[in-house]
Short mmCIF file of C-alpha atoms and ligand atoms in Angstrom, two decimals:
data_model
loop_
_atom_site.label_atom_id
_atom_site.label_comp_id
_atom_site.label_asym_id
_atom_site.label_seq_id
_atom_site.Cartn_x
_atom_site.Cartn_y
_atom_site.Cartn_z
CA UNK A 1 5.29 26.90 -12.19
CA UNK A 2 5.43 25.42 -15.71
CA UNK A 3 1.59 24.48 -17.60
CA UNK A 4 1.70 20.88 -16.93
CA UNK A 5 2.31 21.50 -12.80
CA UNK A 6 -0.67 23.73 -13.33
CA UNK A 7 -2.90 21.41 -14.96
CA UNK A 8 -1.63 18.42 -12.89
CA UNK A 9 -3.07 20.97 -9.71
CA UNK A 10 -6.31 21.28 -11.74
CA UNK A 11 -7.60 18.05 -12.39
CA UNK A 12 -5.76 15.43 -10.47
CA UNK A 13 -6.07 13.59 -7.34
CA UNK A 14 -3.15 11.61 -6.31
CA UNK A 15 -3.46 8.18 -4.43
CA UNK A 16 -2.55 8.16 -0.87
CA UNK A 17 -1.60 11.83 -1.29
CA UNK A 18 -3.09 14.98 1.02
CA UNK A 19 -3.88 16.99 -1.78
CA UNK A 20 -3.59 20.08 0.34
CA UNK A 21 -0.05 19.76 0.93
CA UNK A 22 0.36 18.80 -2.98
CA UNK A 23 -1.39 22.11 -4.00
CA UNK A 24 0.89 24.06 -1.91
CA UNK A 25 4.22 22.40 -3.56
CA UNK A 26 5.50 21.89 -7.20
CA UNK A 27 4.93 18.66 -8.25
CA UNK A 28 7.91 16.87 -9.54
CA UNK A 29 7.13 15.52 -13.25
CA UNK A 30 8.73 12.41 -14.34
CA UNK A 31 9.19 13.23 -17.79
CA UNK A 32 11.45 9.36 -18.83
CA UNK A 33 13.34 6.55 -17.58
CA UNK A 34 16.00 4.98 -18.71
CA UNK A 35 18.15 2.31 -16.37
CA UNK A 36 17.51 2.87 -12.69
CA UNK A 37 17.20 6.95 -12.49
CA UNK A 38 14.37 9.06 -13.52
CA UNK A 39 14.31 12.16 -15.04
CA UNK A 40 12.08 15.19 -14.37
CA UNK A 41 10.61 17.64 -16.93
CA UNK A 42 13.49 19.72 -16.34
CA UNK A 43 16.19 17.01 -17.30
CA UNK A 44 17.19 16.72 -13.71
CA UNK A 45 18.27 13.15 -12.73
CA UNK A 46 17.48 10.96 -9.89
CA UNK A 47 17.81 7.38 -8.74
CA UNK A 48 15.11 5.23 -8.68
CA UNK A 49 15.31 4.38 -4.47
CA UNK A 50 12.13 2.48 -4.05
CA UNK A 51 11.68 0.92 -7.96
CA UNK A 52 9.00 3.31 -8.79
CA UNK A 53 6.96 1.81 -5.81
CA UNK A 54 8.21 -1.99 -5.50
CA UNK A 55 7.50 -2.83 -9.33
CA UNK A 56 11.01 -2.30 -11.48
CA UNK A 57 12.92 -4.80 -11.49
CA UNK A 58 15.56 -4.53 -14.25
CA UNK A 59 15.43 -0.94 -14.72
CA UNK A 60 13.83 1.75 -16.83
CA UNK A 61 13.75 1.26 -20.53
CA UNK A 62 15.27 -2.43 -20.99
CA UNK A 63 16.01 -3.28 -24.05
CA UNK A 64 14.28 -6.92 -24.38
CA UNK A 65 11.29 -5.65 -22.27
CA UNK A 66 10.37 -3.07 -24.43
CA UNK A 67 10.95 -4.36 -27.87
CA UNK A 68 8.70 -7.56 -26.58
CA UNK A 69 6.20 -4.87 -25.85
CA UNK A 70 6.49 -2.94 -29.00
CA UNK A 71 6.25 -6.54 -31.01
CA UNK A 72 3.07 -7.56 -28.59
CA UNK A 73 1.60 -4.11 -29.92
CA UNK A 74 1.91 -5.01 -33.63
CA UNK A 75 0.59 -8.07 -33.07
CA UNK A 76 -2.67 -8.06 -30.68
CA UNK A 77 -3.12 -5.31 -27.49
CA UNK A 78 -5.90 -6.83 -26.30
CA UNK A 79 -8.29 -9.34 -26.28
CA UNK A 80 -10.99 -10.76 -23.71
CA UNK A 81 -9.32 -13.72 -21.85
CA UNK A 82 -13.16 -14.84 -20.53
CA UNK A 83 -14.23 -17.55 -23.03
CA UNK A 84 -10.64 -17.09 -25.67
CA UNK A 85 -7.16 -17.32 -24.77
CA UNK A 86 -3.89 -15.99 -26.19
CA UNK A 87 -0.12 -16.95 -26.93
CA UNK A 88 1.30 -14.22 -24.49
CA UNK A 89 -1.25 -15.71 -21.91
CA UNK A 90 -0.40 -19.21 -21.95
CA UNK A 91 3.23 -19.07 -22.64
CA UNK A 92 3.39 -16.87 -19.19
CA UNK A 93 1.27 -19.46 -17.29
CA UNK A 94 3.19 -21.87 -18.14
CA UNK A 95 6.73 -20.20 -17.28
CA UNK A 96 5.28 -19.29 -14.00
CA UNK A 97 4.17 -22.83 -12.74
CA UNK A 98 7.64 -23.58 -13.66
CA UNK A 99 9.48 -21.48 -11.43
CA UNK A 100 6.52 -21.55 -8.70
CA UNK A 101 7.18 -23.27 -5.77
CA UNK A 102 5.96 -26.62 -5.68
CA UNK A 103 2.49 -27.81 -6.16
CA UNK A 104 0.85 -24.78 -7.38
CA UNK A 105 -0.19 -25.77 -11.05
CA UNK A 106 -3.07 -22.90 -11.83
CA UNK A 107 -2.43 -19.52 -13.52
CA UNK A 108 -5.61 -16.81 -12.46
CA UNK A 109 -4.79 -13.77 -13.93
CA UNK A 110 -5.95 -10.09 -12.95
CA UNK A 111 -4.30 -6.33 -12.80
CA UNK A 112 -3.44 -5.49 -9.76
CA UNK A 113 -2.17 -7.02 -6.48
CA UNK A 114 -5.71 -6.10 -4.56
CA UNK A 115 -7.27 -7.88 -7.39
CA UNK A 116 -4.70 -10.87 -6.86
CA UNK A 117 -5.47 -11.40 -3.06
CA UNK A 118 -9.28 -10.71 -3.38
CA UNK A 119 -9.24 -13.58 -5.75
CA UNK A 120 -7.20 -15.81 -3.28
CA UNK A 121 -10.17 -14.55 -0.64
CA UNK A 122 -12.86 -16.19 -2.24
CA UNK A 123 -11.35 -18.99 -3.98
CA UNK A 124 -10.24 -20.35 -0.93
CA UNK A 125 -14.09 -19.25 0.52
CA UNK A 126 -16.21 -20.98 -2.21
CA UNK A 127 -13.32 -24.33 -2.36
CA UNK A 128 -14.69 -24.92 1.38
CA UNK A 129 -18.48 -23.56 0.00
CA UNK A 130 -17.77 -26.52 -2.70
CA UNK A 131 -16.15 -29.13 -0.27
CA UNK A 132 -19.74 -28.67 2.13
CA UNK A 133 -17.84 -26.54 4.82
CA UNK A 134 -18.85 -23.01 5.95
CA UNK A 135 -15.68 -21.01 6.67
CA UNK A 136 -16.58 -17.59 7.19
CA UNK A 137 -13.09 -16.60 8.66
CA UNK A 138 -10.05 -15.42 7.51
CA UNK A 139 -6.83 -15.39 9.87
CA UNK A 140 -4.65 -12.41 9.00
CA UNK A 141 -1.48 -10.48 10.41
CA UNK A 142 -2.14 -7.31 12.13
CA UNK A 143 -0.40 -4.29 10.31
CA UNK A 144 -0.77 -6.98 7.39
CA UNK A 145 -1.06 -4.54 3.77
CA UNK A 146 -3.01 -6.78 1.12
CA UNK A 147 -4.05 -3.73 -1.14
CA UNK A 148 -7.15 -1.58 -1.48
CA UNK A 149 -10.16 -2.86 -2.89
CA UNK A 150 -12.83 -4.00 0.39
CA UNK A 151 -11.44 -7.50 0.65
CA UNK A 152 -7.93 -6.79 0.69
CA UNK A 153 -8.54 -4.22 3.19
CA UNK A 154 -10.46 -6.52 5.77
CA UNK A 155 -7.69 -8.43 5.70
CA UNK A 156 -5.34 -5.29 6.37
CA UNK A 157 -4.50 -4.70 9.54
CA UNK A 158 -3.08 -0.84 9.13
CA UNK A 159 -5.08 1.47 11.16
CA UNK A 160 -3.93 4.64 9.62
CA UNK A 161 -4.98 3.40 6.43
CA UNK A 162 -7.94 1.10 7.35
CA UNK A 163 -9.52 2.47 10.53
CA UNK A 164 -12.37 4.99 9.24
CA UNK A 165 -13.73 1.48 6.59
CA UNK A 166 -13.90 -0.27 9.11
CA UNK A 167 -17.59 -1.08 9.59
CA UNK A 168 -17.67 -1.88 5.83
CA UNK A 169 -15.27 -4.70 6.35
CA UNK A 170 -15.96 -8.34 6.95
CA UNK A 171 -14.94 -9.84 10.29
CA UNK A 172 -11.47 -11.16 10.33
CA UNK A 173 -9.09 -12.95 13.43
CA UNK A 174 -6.00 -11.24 14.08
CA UNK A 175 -2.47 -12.53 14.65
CA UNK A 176 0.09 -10.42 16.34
CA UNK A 177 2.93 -9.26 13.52
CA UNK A 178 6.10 -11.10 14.97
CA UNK A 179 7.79 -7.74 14.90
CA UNK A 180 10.56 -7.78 17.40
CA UNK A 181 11.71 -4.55 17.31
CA UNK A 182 8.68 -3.19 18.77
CA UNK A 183 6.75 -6.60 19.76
CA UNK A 184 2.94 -6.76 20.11
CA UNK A 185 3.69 -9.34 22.66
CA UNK A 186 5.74 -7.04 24.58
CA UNK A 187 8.54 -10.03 24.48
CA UNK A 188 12.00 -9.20 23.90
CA UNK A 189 13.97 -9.99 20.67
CA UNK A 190 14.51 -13.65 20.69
CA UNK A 191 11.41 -15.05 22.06
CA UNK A 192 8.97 -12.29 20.08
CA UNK A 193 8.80 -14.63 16.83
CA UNK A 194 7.86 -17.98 19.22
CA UNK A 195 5.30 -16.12 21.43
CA UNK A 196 3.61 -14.85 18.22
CA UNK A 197 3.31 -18.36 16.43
CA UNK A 198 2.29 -19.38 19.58
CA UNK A 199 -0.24 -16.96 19.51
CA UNK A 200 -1.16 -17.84 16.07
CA UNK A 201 -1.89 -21.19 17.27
CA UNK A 202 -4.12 -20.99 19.92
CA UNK A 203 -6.19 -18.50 17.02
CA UNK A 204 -6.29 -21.36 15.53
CA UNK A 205 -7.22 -23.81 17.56
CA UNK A 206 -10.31 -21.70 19.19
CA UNK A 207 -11.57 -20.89 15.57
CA UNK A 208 -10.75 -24.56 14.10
CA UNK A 209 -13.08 -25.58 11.24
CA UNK A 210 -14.41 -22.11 11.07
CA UNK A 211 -11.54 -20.34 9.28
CA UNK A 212 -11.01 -20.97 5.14
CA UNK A 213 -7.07 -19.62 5.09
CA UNK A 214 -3.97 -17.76 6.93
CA UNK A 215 -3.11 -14.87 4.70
CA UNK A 216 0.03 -13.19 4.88
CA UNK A 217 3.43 -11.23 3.30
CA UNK A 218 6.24 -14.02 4.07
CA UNK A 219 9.13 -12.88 5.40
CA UNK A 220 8.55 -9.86 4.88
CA UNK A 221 5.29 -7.37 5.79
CA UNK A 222 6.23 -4.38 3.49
CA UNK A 223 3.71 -1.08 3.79
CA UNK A 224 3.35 -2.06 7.84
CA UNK A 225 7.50 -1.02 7.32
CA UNK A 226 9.22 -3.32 6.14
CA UNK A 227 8.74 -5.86 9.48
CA UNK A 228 11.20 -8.69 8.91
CA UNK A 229 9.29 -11.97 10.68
CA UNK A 230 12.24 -14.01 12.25
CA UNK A 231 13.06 -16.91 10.74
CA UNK A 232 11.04 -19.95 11.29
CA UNK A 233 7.55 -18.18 11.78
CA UNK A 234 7.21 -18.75 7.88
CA UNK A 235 7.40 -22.27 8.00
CA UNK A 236 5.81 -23.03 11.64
CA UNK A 237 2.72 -20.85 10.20
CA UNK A 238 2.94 -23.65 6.75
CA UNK A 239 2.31 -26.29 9.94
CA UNK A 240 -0.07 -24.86 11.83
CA UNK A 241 -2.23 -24.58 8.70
CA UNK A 242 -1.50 -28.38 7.92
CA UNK A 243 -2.44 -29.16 11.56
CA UNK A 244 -5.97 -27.28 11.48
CA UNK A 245 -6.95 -27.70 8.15
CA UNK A 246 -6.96 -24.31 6.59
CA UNK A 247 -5.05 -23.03 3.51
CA UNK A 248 -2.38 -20.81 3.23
CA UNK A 249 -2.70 -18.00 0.90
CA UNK A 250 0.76 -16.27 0.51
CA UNK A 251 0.48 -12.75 -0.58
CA UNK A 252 3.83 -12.06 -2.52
CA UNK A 253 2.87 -8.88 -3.95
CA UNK A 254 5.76 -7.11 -2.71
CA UNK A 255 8.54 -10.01 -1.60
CA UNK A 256 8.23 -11.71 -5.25
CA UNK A 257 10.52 -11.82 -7.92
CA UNK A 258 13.47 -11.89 -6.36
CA UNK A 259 13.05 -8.73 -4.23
CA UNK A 260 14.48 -10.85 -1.11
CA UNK A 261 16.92 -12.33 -2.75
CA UNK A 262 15.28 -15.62 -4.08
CA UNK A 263 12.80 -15.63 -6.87
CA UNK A 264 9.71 -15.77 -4.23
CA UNK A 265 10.51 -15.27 -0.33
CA UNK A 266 8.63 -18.44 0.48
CA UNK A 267 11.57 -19.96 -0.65
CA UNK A 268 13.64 -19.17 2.08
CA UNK A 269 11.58 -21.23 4.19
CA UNK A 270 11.02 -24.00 1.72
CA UNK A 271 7.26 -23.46 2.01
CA UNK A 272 4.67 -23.69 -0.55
CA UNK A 273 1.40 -21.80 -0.01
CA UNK A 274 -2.02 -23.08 -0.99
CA UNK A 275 -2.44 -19.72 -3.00
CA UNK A 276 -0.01 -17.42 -4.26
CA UNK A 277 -0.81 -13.85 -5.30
CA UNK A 278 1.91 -12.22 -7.20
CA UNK A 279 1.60 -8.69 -8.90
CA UNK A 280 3.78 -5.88 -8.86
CA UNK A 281 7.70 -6.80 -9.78
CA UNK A 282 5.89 -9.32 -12.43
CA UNK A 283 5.51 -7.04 -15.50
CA UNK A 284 9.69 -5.68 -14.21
CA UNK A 285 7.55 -2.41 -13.45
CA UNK A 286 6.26 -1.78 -16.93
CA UNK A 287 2.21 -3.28 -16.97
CA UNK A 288 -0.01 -3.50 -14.63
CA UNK A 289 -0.79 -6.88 -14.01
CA UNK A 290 -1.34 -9.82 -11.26
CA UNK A 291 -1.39 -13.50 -11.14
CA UNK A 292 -2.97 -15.65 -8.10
CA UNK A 293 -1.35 -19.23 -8.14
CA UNK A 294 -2.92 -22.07 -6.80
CA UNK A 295 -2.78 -25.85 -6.42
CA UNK A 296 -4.48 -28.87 -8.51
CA UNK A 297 -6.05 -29.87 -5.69
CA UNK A 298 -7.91 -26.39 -4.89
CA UNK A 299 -8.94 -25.94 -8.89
CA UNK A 300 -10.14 -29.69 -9.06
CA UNK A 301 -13.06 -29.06 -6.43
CA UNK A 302 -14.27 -26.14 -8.37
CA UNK A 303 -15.22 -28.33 -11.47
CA UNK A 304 -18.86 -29.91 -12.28
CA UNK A 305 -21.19 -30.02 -14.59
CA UNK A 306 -22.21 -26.37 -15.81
CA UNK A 307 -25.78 -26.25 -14.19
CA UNK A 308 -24.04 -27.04 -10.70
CA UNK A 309 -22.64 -23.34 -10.82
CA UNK A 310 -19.36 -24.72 -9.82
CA UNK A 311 -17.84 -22.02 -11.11
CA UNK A 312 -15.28 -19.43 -10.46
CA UNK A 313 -17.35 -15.97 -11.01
CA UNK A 314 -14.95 -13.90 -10.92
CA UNK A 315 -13.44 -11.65 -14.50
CA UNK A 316 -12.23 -8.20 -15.34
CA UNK A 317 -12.13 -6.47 -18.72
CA UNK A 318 -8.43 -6.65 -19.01
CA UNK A 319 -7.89 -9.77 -17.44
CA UNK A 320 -3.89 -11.14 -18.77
CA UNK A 321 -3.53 -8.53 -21.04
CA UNK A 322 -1.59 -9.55 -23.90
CA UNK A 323 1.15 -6.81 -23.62
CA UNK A 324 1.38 -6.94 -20.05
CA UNK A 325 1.77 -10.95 -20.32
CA UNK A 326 4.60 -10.22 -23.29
CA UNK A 327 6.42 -7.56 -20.77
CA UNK A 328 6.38 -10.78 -17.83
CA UNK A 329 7.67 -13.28 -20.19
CA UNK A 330 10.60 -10.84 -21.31
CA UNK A 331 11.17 -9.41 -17.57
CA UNK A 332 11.63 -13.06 -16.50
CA UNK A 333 14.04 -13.94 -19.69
CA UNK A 334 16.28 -10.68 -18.48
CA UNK A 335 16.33 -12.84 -15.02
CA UNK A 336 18.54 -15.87 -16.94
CA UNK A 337 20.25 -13.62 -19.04
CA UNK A 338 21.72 -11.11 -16.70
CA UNK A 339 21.94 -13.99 -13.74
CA UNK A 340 19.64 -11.41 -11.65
CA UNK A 341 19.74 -13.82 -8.46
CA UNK A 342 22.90 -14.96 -8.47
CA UNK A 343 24.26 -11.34 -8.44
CA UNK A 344 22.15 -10.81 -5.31
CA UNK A 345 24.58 -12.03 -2.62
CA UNK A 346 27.31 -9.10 -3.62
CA UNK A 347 25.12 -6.64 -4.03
CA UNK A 348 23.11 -7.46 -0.61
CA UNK A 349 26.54 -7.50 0.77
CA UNK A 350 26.96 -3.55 -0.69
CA UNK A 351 24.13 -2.55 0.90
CA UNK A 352 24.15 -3.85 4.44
CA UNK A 353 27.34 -2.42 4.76
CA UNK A 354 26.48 0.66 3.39
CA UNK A 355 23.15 0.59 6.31
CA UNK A 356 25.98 0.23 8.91
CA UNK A 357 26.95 3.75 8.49
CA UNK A 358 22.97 4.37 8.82
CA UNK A 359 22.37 2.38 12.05
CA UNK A 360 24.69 4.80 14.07
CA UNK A 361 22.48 7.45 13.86
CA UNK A 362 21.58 9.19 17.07
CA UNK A 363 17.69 9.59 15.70
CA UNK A 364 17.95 5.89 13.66
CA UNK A 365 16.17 3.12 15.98
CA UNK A 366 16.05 0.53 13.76
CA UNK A 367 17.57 -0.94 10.07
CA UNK A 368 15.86 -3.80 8.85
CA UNK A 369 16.49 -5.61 5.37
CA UNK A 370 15.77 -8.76 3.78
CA UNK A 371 17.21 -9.09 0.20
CA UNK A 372 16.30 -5.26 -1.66
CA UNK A 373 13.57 -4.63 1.23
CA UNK A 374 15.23 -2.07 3.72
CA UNK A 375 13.08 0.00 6.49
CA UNK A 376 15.02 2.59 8.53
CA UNK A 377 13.09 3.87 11.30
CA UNK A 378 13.32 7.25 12.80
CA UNK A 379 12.81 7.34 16.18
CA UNK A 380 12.95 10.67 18.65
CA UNK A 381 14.60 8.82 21.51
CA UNK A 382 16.49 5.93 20.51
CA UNK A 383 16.65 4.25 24.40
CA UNK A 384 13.21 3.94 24.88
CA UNK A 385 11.99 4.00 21.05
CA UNK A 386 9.84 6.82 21.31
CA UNK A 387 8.45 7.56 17.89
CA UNK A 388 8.76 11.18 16.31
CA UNK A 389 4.91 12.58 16.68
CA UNK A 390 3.39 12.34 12.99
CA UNK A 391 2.75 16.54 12.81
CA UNK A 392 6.53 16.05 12.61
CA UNK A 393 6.67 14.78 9.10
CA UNK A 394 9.95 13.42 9.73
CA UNK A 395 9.65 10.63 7.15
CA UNK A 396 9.02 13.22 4.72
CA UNK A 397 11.43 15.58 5.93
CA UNK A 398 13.76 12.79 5.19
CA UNK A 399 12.66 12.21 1.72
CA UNK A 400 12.64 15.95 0.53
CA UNK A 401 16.32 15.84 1.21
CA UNK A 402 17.03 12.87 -0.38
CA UNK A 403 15.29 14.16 -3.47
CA UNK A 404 17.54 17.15 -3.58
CA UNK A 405 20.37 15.22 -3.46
CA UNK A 406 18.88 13.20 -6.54
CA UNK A 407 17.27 10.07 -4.94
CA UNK A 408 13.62 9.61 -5.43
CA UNK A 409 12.82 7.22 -2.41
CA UNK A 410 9.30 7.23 -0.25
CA UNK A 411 8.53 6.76 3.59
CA UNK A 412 6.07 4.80 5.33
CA UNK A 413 5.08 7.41 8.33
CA UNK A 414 8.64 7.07 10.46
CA UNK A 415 10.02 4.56 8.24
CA UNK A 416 12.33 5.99 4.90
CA UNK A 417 12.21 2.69 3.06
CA UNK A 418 14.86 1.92 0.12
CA UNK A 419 13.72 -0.53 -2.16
CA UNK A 420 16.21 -0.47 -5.53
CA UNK A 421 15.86 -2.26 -8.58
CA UNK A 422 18.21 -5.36 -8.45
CA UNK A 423 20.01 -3.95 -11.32
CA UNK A 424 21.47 -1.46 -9.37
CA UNK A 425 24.89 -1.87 -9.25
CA UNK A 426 27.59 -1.94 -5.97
CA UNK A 427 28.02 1.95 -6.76
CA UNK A 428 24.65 3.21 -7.69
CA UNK A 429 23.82 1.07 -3.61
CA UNK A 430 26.57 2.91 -2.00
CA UNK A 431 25.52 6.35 -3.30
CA UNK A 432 21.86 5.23 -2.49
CA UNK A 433 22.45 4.55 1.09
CA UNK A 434 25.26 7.81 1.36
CA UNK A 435 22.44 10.18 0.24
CA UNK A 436 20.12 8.58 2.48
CA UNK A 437 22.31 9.11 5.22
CA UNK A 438 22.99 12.96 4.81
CA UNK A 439 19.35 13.11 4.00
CA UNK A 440 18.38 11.45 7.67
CA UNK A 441 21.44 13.87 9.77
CA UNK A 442 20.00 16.88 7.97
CA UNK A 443 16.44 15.45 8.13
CA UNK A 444 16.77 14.73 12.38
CA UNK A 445 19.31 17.61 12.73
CA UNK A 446 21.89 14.94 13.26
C1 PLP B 501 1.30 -3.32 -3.08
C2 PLP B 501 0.76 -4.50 -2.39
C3 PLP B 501 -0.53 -4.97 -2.65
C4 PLP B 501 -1.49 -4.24 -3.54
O1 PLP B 501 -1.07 -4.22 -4.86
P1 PLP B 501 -1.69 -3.12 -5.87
O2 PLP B 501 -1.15 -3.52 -7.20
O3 PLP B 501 -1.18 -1.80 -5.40
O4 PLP B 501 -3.16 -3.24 -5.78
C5 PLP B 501 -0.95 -6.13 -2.02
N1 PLP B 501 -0.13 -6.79 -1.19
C6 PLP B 501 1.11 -6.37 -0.91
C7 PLP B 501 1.96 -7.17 0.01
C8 PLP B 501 1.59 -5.20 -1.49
O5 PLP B 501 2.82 -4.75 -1.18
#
């Protein structure tokens, strides 16, 4: 074991990682980037499979992203956004409400996607507070991911993450995920994404007036593994929130920035949320940073005179960072200049048909993809969908593989999930989804 493994073992604690099984392995230190493959301390090489957790989007060490960085540096790091503004800040605003969908018109910056959707929570709370209505509820999806902080968490539905907080959470309703693979309705395929709106509905209509907004992942719910709602529930969920009054605060975290093939997935469906919360793809992987979007009509109820307290309360120290607002404006720029969307189509194209190869698996129940989001799920029997037991690890067993072939990819529990930056190219997908496949026969034994 080389000195930094050692010291890595001695004074870190990795997110979302048992650090019992991490002492007992050798780490793997990602010593530099460059396009879409890391490299380890050792110079070994391997492609980037799930964009470094959702956030690249162009790949490691772009050109125009970095030298807008480095010139952002020279110029101003930081400074406090609460009370002063800056270039980077407002140019960035600005680009975003243009390529929003339509009607949002407010930039709220913050760091992190949890950040992003807690803001959503209680702006759309205190824009009911201001408009003389109590809404204490919040309609959600189960195995809904929102992020980490409290807030984002109540509105989680993920019991394996979320279960042991929950008497710390407020109360929230529940919708069932229109998942059809494995239904909460217990409906089949093609009537799982009705029965669920339906469902949605009546939630609806038995908590009308009492709930502030529907929060959800269009298209796409991402950590719950990768469930791809059928089309339509999108758009009959924009209704149902015009019908009983409550906003819709779309949580884009994951599906933005062209990860499902349009810029933001709520385009598919021609909907516009209330609230959007965007984070992760919007720095192309390089700065932490999140925005949360919102109409004219929701900012215009929070303004009054100052001793009416109409105000937002709601800051953080680095709050649109000035180099992390420099690395958006560039990361978007690299979107026109290399025609990132339009290449898309073909490259979707690559990688379903490289998935097809995947689906015949004996141990592979299910491949689901929208745009760059793919879920594979490992099942034990794939008749009656039983799921491998988790003391199995077979998600993981999966993933070791893959790394040994040189693909750095990351499962949720059964599911191996590929997520590549959209810069890979037709062959860097086809090798992708061929390593993935050895990795799953000699992963199952099949
Ligand atoms: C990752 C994610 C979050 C949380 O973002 P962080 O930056 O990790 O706090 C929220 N919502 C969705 C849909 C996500 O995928």
């Amino acid at each position: 074991m080389n000195a930094l493994s050692e010291k890595d073992k001695k004074y870190i604690w990795h997110p979302f990682t048992q650090m019992k099984d991490w002492e007992a392995e050798e780490p793997l230190v990602i010593a530099r980037g460059r396009g879409n493959y890391l490299y380890d301390t050792e110079g070994r090489r391997y492609f980037d499979g799930v964009s470094s957790l959702w956030v690249n989007v162009h790949g490691h060490g772009r050109k125009e992203i970095d030298d807008a960085v480095i010139k952002q540096v020279k110029t101003l790091s930081h400074s406090t956004f609460l009370g002063l503004s800056h270039p980077p800040g407002i140019l960035l605003a600005e680009k975003l409400i243009n390529i929003a969908p339509k009607g949002l018109r407010r930039v709220f910056y913050s760091d992190n996607g949890s950040t992003a959707v807690e803001i959503a929570l209680k702006m759309a709370y205190q824009y009911w507070k201001h408009k003389g209505c109590d809404r204490p509820l919040f309609l959600s999806l189960k195995e809904a991911y929102h992020g980490d902080t409290i807030g984002s968490v109540s509105m989680g539905g993920m019991e394996l993450f979320h279960e042991i907080f929950r008497p710390l959470l407020f109360k929230t309703v529940k919708a069932p995920a229109p998942f059809c693979y494995r239904c909460g309705l217990g409906k089949e395929k093609d009537s799982c994404g009705m029965a669920c709106a339906d469902e949605l509905e009546r939630l609806m209509r038995e908590n009308g007036g009492k709930i502030s907004a529907l929060v959800m992942e269009p298209l796409v719910q991402g950590a719950a593994g990768m469930f791809v709602h059928p089309e339509g529930y999108l758009r009959r969920a924009r209704e149902l929130c015009d019908k009983y009054n409550a906003l819709l605060v779309l949580d884009e975290v994951a599906t933005g920035f062209g990860r499902t093939g349009q810029l933001f997935a709520c385009q598919h469906e021609n909907v516009s949320p209330d609230i959007l919360c965007l984070a992760k793809g919007i720095t192309g992987g390089y700065l932490p940073l999140a925005a949360t979007l919102t109409t004219e009509e929701v900012y215009e109820v929070f303004l009054g005179d100052y001793a009416q307290f109409k105000t937002f309360f709601h800051g953080h120290s680095y709050t649109a960072n000035p180099l992390a607002c420099a690395a958006a404006l560039a990361n978007l720029e690299v979107f026109d200049k290399d025609g990132t969307l339009q290449h898309m189509p073909e490259k979707e194209y690559a990688l379903s048909e490289g998935l097809e190869m995947i689906k015949k698996l004996p141990h592979v129940g299910d491949v689901r993809r929208k745009g760059f989001m793919v879920g594979i799920e490992l099942v034990k029997d794939k008749k009656t969908k039983e799921p491998y037991p988790p003391a199995e690890k077979i998600g993981i067993r999966v993933i070791t593989e893959a790394r040994r072939l040189g693909l750095i990819i990351r499962p949720l529990g059964n599911v191996v999930v590929l997520m590549p930056p959209l810069s890979s190219t037709l062959r860097e997908l086809k090798r992708m989804t061929e390593i993935t496949r050895k990795a799953i026969i000699s992963g199952t034994g099949f």
